[in-house]
XYZ file of C-alpha atoms in Angstrom:
446
model
C 176.297 168.018 249.205
C 176.823 166.173 251.903
C 178.166 161.339 251.482
C 176.300 159.309 251.762
C 177.003 155.488 253.932
C 176.154 152.839 253.102
C 174.638 150.967 256.095
C 172.243 147.572 256.702
C 169.086 148.345 259.122
C 167.109 145.881 261.160
C 163.098 146.637 260.736
C 162.706 145.052 264.059
C 164.604 146.926 266.538
C 166.553 149.575 264.036
C 170.045 149.069 265.188
C 172.091 149.524 262.001
C 175.185 147.572 260.276
C 178.132 147.961 258.020
C 177.647 144.643 256.905
C 174.546 142.094 255.861
C 173.815 139.554 257.848
C 170.584 136.124 257.754
C 170.018 137.392 261.096
C 170.329 140.051 263.705
C 173.063 139.918 265.737
C 171.244 142.174 268.257
C 167.594 140.868 267.554
C 168.062 138.054 266.598
C 165.211 137.850 264.263
C 165.833 136.457 260.690
C 165.417 138.398 256.936
C 165.117 141.992 258.766
C 168.030 144.518 257.507
C 167.867 145.913 254.321
C 169.874 148.477 252.605
C 169.438 152.271 253.188
C 172.543 155.187 252.412
C 172.878 157.373 255.383
C 173.939 160.903 255.645
C 177.662 161.194 256.022
C 178.797 164.594 256.941
C 183.058 164.220 257.227
C 182.711 168.474 258.454
C 183.838 168.193 261.747
C 181.224 169.255 264.488
C 182.531 171.863 267.336
C 183.156 170.729 270.624
C 180.991 171.349 272.877
C 181.991 172.770 276.368
C 181.738 171.336 279.660
C 180.408 173.310 283.070
C 180.491 172.168 286.524
C 176.234 171.049 287.505
C 175.750 173.857 290.458
C 176.408 176.607 287.610
C 173.893 174.497 285.630
C 171.244 174.956 287.644
C 171.377 178.097 288.981
C 171.525 179.364 285.488
C 168.327 176.549 284.128
C 165.133 177.944 284.263
C 162.579 175.219 286.275
C 159.750 176.850 285.476
C 157.121 174.422 282.839
C 154.370 175.409 280.795
C 151.794 174.024 282.093
C 148.569 173.369 279.666
C 144.509 173.763 280.110
C 144.539 170.425 281.300
C 145.151 169.610 284.669
C 145.167 165.476 283.978
C 147.072 166.244 281.156
C 150.385 168.865 283.861
C 150.247 165.958 286.338
C 150.961 162.749 284.070
C 153.987 164.797 282.694
C 155.248 165.271 286.141
C 154.137 169.479 286.830
C 153.430 170.189 283.210
C 155.908 170.535 280.040
C 159.058 170.827 280.568
C 161.434 172.766 277.999
C 163.990 171.103 275.975
C 162.167 167.873 276.557
C 160.683 165.064 273.385
C 157.837 163.456 274.210
C 156.372 160.830 272.901
C 152.692 160.031 272.804
C 151.169 156.883 270.709
C 147.922 155.547 270.613
C 145.427 153.252 268.461
C 144.005 155.108 265.509
C 141.019 157.042 266.262
C 141.717 156.899 270.385
C 141.886 160.820 270.287
C 145.851 161.705 270.303
C 145.723 164.651 267.550
C 142.557 165.581 269.482
C 144.362 165.685 273.037
C 147.446 166.863 271.511
C 145.082 170.743 270.016
C 143.884 170.831 273.765
C 147.495 170.771 275.201
C 147.943 173.580 273.384
C 145.091 175.886 274.576
C 145.654 177.611 277.318
C 149.213 177.889 276.526
C 150.872 181.881 276.113
C 153.916 180.618 274.507
C 153.963 180.197 270.772
C 152.536 176.478 269.399
C 153.764 175.237 266.025
C 151.684 171.841 264.792
C 153.325 170.134 262.145
C 149.862 168.164 260.641
C 151.399 165.255 257.618
C 148.669 163.688 258.017
C 145.649 166.025 257.354
C 145.220 169.550 256.030
C 145.803 172.717 258.043
C 141.395 173.631 257.435
C 140.630 169.799 258.264
C 142.672 170.603 261.800
C 141.385 174.129 261.876
C 137.993 172.932 261.674
C 139.195 169.623 264.554
C 139.824 173.381 266.486
C 136.680 174.938 266.176
C 134.543 172.126 267.217
C 136.845 172.056 270.317
C 137.229 175.586 271.213
C 140.386 176.041 271.471
C 142.283 179.260 271.774
C 144.561 179.791 268.693
C 146.186 183.491 270.287
C 149.037 181.234 269.795
C 148.376 177.870 267.735
C 150.062 177.993 264.714
C 149.481 175.090 261.948
C 151.637 173.493 259.001
C 151.069 170.979 256.424
C 155.131 170.654 255.874
C 156.591 166.401 256.262
C 159.486 167.424 255.274
C 162.067 167.364 257.822
C 164.690 170.275 256.123
C 161.192 172.130 256.130
C 160.090 171.682 259.433
C 163.796 173.038 260.522
C 163.412 176.450 258.810
C 159.561 176.750 260.102
C 160.919 175.914 263.833
C 164.346 178.810 262.689
C 161.713 181.539 261.584
C 158.795 181.098 264.291
C 160.845 180.354 267.345
C 157.964 178.802 269.260
C 158.287 177.164 272.316
C 155.991 173.714 271.401
C 155.474 171.944 268.692
C 153.989 169.304 267.614
C 155.049 166.735 265.002
C 151.543 164.070 263.538
C 153.138 161.916 262.890
C 156.348 161.008 262.680
C 155.720 158.014 260.694
C 154.415 160.625 257.382
C 157.932 162.955 258.180
C 160.600 161.944 255.709
C 164.051 163.640 255.511
C 164.748 163.858 251.844
C 168.507 162.965 251.715
C 167.652 158.717 252.266
C 166.325 157.119 249.982
C 163.984 155.486 252.351
C 159.878 155.653 251.896
C 158.129 157.380 255.573
C 157.245 155.924 257.916
C 160.393 152.999 257.122
C 162.579 152.293 260.274
C 165.576 153.754 259.104
C 163.816 157.535 258.572
C 161.770 157.114 261.827
C 165.536 156.799 263.682
C 166.948 159.463 262.070
C 163.994 161.716 262.348
C 163.433 160.786 265.912
C 167.601 162.258 266.599
C 166.915 165.525 264.414
C 164.167 166.128 267.010
C 166.382 165.313 270.183
C 168.870 167.369 268.554
C 166.285 170.583 267.848
C 164.766 169.788 271.166
C 168.255 170.330 273.289
C 169.737 172.869 271.116
C 166.384 175.595 270.884
C 165.883 174.261 274.477
C 161.635 173.807 273.458
C 158.989 171.001 274.476
C 158.527 168.744 270.653
C 155.785 166.293 270.809
C 156.254 163.298 268.492
C 152.562 161.364 268.001
C 152.839 158.381 266.565
C 151.232 154.668 265.373
C 151.091 151.327 267.788
C 150.812 147.884 266.409
C 148.764 145.455 266.663
C 150.688 144.129 269.744
C 150.258 147.570 271.500
C 153.625 149.227 270.898
C 154.928 152.034 269.654
C 155.719 151.184 265.542
C 158.914 151.597 264.458
C 162.102 151.007 265.791
C 162.401 150.751 269.494
C 165.125 153.123 269.129
C 162.512 155.684 269.110
C 160.857 155.071 272.594
C 165.307 155.310 273.768
C 166.054 158.830 272.619
C 163.077 160.595 274.151
C 162.172 161.534 277.331
C 159.069 161.057 278.719
C 156.193 157.922 276.314
C 152.531 158.706 276.431
C 149.927 156.052 275.618
C 146.512 157.367 274.921
C 144.611 154.156 275.818
C 140.545 153.493 275.212
C 137.777 150.785 273.686
C 135.093 151.561 270.942
C 132.737 149.944 274.135
C 134.005 153.306 276.474
C 133.663 157.017 276.310
C 136.708 157.080 278.754
C 140.334 157.893 277.805
C 143.755 156.700 279.761
C 146.832 158.813 278.936
C 149.336 156.372 280.932
C 153.126 157.037 280.783
C 155.237 153.825 280.806
C 158.464 156.668 280.808
C 159.360 159.650 282.703
C 163.243 161.319 283.587
C 160.985 163.980 284.703
C 158.223 162.658 286.966
C 156.428 159.292 288.234
C 156.379 157.307 285.092
C 153.143 154.734 285.547
C 150.669 157.334 286.119
C 147.964 158.072 284.649
C 145.139 160.426 283.827
C 141.442 160.304 283.224
C 139.077 161.724 280.298
C 136.205 161.364 278.986
C 135.680 161.683 275.262
C 132.394 163.959 273.294
C 131.493 165.759 271.217
C 133.040 168.138 272.545
C 136.927 166.757 272.912
C 138.148 164.973 275.684
C 136.673 166.012 279.009
C 138.889 165.794 282.104
C 137.274 163.255 285.219
C 138.492 164.414 288.816
C 137.287 161.863 290.100
C 138.018 158.126 288.164
C 137.000 156.527 291.711
C 134.064 157.265 291.208
C 133.217 156.829 287.357
C 133.593 152.992 287.968
C 132.097 152.206 290.970
C 128.797 154.719 289.752
C 127.073 150.970 288.461
C 128.460 148.340 290.962
C 125.514 146.014 292.143
C 126.112 145.760 295.614
C 124.290 141.407 297.836
C 125.535 139.851 294.630
C 128.365 136.796 295.024
C 131.623 137.035 292.995
C 132.182 141.177 293.976
C 135.140 142.661 295.070
C 136.781 146.288 295.279
C 140.348 146.827 295.017
C 142.234 150.405 295.840
C 145.137 150.445 293.209
C 147.513 152.401 293.142
C 148.504 154.096 289.326
C 151.813 155.889 289.316
C 151.121 158.285 292.374
C 147.403 158.228 291.976
C 144.708 155.772 293.944
C 142.067 153.820 292.108
C 139.300 151.938 293.270
C 138.528 149.425 290.849
C 135.228 146.848 291.587
C 136.591 143.700 290.158
C 134.445 140.463 289.322
C 134.700 137.274 289.292
C 132.288 133.964 287.846
C 132.336 130.762 288.142
C 130.211 127.836 286.965
C 130.769 123.974 286.320
C 132.501 123.299 282.892
C 130.582 121.876 280.438
C 134.790 121.314 278.491
C 136.781 118.727 278.859
C 139.256 121.456 280.214
C 137.693 124.355 282.419
C 137.965 128.234 280.955
C 140.229 130.637 282.117
C 139.186 133.940 281.140
C 140.607 137.530 282.593
C 140.476 140.378 281.315
C 142.532 143.232 282.859
C 145.196 141.470 284.373
C 147.556 138.637 284.060
C 146.424 135.174 282.816
C 148.975 133.426 284.365
C 148.550 135.070 287.687
C 145.114 133.799 287.867
C 146.262 130.460 287.620
C 148.853 131.115 290.053
C 145.792 132.664 292.737
C 143.582 129.126 291.207
C 146.439 126.321 292.905
C 146.323 128.305 295.600
C 142.411 128.783 296.345
C 142.268 124.582 295.553
C 145.300 123.370 297.667
C 144.491 126.048 300.908
C 141.584 126.446 300.718
C 140.209 123.515 299.666
C 137.831 124.280 296.991
C 137.639 122.340 294.009
C 138.541 124.506 291.165
C 139.608 121.984 288.440
C 135.875 121.422 287.136
C 134.845 125.592 287.012
C 135.207 127.384 284.403
C 136.611 130.755 285.744
C 135.869 133.972 284.350
C 137.043 137.785 285.934
C 136.814 140.850 284.754
C 138.046 144.593 285.420
C 134.753 147.016 285.511
C 135.612 150.077 282.333
C 138.404 148.304 280.562
C 141.464 149.441 282.741
C 144.221 147.217 283.125
C 146.543 146.063 286.331
C 149.515 144.605 286.912
C 150.263 145.230 290.508
C 150.364 141.741 292.764
C 148.619 144.265 295.675
C 145.269 142.864 293.718
C 145.449 138.953 294.315
C 143.950 139.046 297.694
C 140.234 141.319 295.812
C 140.820 138.592 292.887
C 140.977 135.301 294.579
C 138.508 137.116 297.786
C 136.171 138.084 294.404
C 136.953 133.415 292.566
C 135.650 132.073 296.510
C 132.779 134.605 296.809
C 131.307 133.100 293.278
C 132.181 129.814 294.143
C 130.602 129.669 297.624
C 127.834 132.169 296.023
C 128.429 134.499 299.049
C 128.279 138.437 298.270
C 131.609 140.186 299.894
C 130.199 143.330 302.458
C 130.237 146.179 299.859
C 131.508 149.197 302.045
C 134.905 147.321 302.480
C 138.194 146.698 300.607
C 140.993 144.209 300.331
C 144.067 144.435 298.971
C 147.634 142.279 299.849
C 149.987 139.890 297.918
C 149.200 136.360 297.787
C 151.570 133.938 298.250
C 151.685 130.531 296.891
C 151.995 129.361 300.552
C 148.017 131.643 300.608
C 150.274 133.712 303.649
C 148.965 138.010 302.643
C 151.926 139.630 301.675
C 152.616 143.442 302.391
C 152.356 146.011 299.334
C 153.485 149.872 299.266
C 151.753 153.284 299.769
C 149.391 151.909 302.175
C 147.954 154.982 303.614
C 147.045 156.510 299.819
C 144.900 153.044 299.501
C 142.678 153.933 302.349
C 142.534 157.613 302.260
C 140.816 157.291 298.538
C 138.779 154.479 299.755
C 137.325 156.408 302.846
C 136.898 159.370 300.972
C 134.066 157.187 299.276
C 132.296 156.506 302.112
C 133.427 152.147 302.881
C 134.718 152.240 306.698
C 136.822 148.343 306.496
C 139.671 147.457 304.978
C 141.418 143.923 305.000
C 145.316 144.673 304.442
C 148.490 142.767 305.310
C 148.802 142.262 308.620
C 152.760 143.225 308.321
C 152.144 146.539 306.498
C 153.467 149.587 308.128
C 150.047 150.354 309.490
C 150.804 153.600 312.206
C 149.666 156.232 309.329
C 146.553 154.346 309.432
C 145.568 154.961 313.160
C 144.175 157.628 313.418
C 142.108 157.449 309.931
C 138.488 156.475 310.680
C 138.247 153.025 309.558
C 138.602 149.442 310.955
C 141.305 147.542 309.907
C 141.174 143.543 309.077
C 145.091 142.625 309.287
C 145.368 139.092 308.692
C 148.726 136.771 307.980
C 147.090 134.537 304.805
C 143.876 134.085 303.056
C 141.953 131.524 305.572
C 141.717 134.800 307.778
C 140.688 137.233 305.314
C 137.717 134.275 304.340
C 136.873 134.022 307.454
C 136.702 137.077 307.899
C 134.744 137.758 304.856
C 132.275 135.361 304.357
C 132.171 134.227 308.349
């Protein structure tokens, strides 16, 4: 029987300490340290050998397990990598369990699905409705960590799903499932299992109302990949986004559509977000966004009206609120538009979110278009970072953005003057390089 070690664990950051403090020394939060008992094994572990990197590379297979969803494969960097630990987060009902089942479908290797939130029968009914191929899929309702390890030793699967980490517990600890100590300990054990058995483990986790994974932040540091499944009840599409990936590109996205048959891949998301676009209306323009390595065309809408309040409203959906204030100040100072008595509303169509400064030129142009009530030509795109002096700065991957716009029939692009444009000379598009916002507005509203 392992000895128990008494520690004090912070419920905010997950760090543990040998003594109690009123304030956590790591995250500086007050009143978050609680006493827990952890197992302490006095048996010394065998020291692992060291190997030459060239020897490891020659003996390590690089083949990934490809799921039936190409969007998932692309977000992961090519598929499921053996020995990796993946964390999938999302709000309740967004489709995490559905996506997990879809990932099992089509795999030729044995998969083991641990569902501590639903019975095996409930998961089987959903798998039947989703038409999941079940030849190599096995289900278990085990929630005890020691029982899960026994299952893995006996069945030797290649892909394991834990649904969810908040319901799994280690019986050696005296805390409840979902507590910081349980999540931290179980996460560490799953990491050891993934590496020692060379299997892929997908951990499903709930998110808090702030949109972060519930539990200690250390869980996100442990895993190799962090995925978020984003969605809104008002829309039927879902966005799978990678915020951390040791074996692929970060901030990569996959777009899906949710219906009765589950999650269906959207091959061309730009068409989805532009299909209901209104033409010849002021306050709207197209921005070629870049999500990871994927270009997506997004419609940006702005509405500017005279305010009826002492303080004008500034409402924005899908974009940084403080950056909107900066762009409004540039309009007033550098262009001469009076914005102090105007209500400004900015919306990214489709519920998308962007934090790329390359969207500045599109947003400031949409606001100016609505203010002056002059529409922007429908076959033109705009991209560029706007500085405080009104200059338009260069952006990355301009050629990818232009190529995506060309594939959807756009013929004109207003781009930063100092961007590398040699790759774009052969493309069938009219480029308008501008140095500042004034030059862009002369082209748009002449």
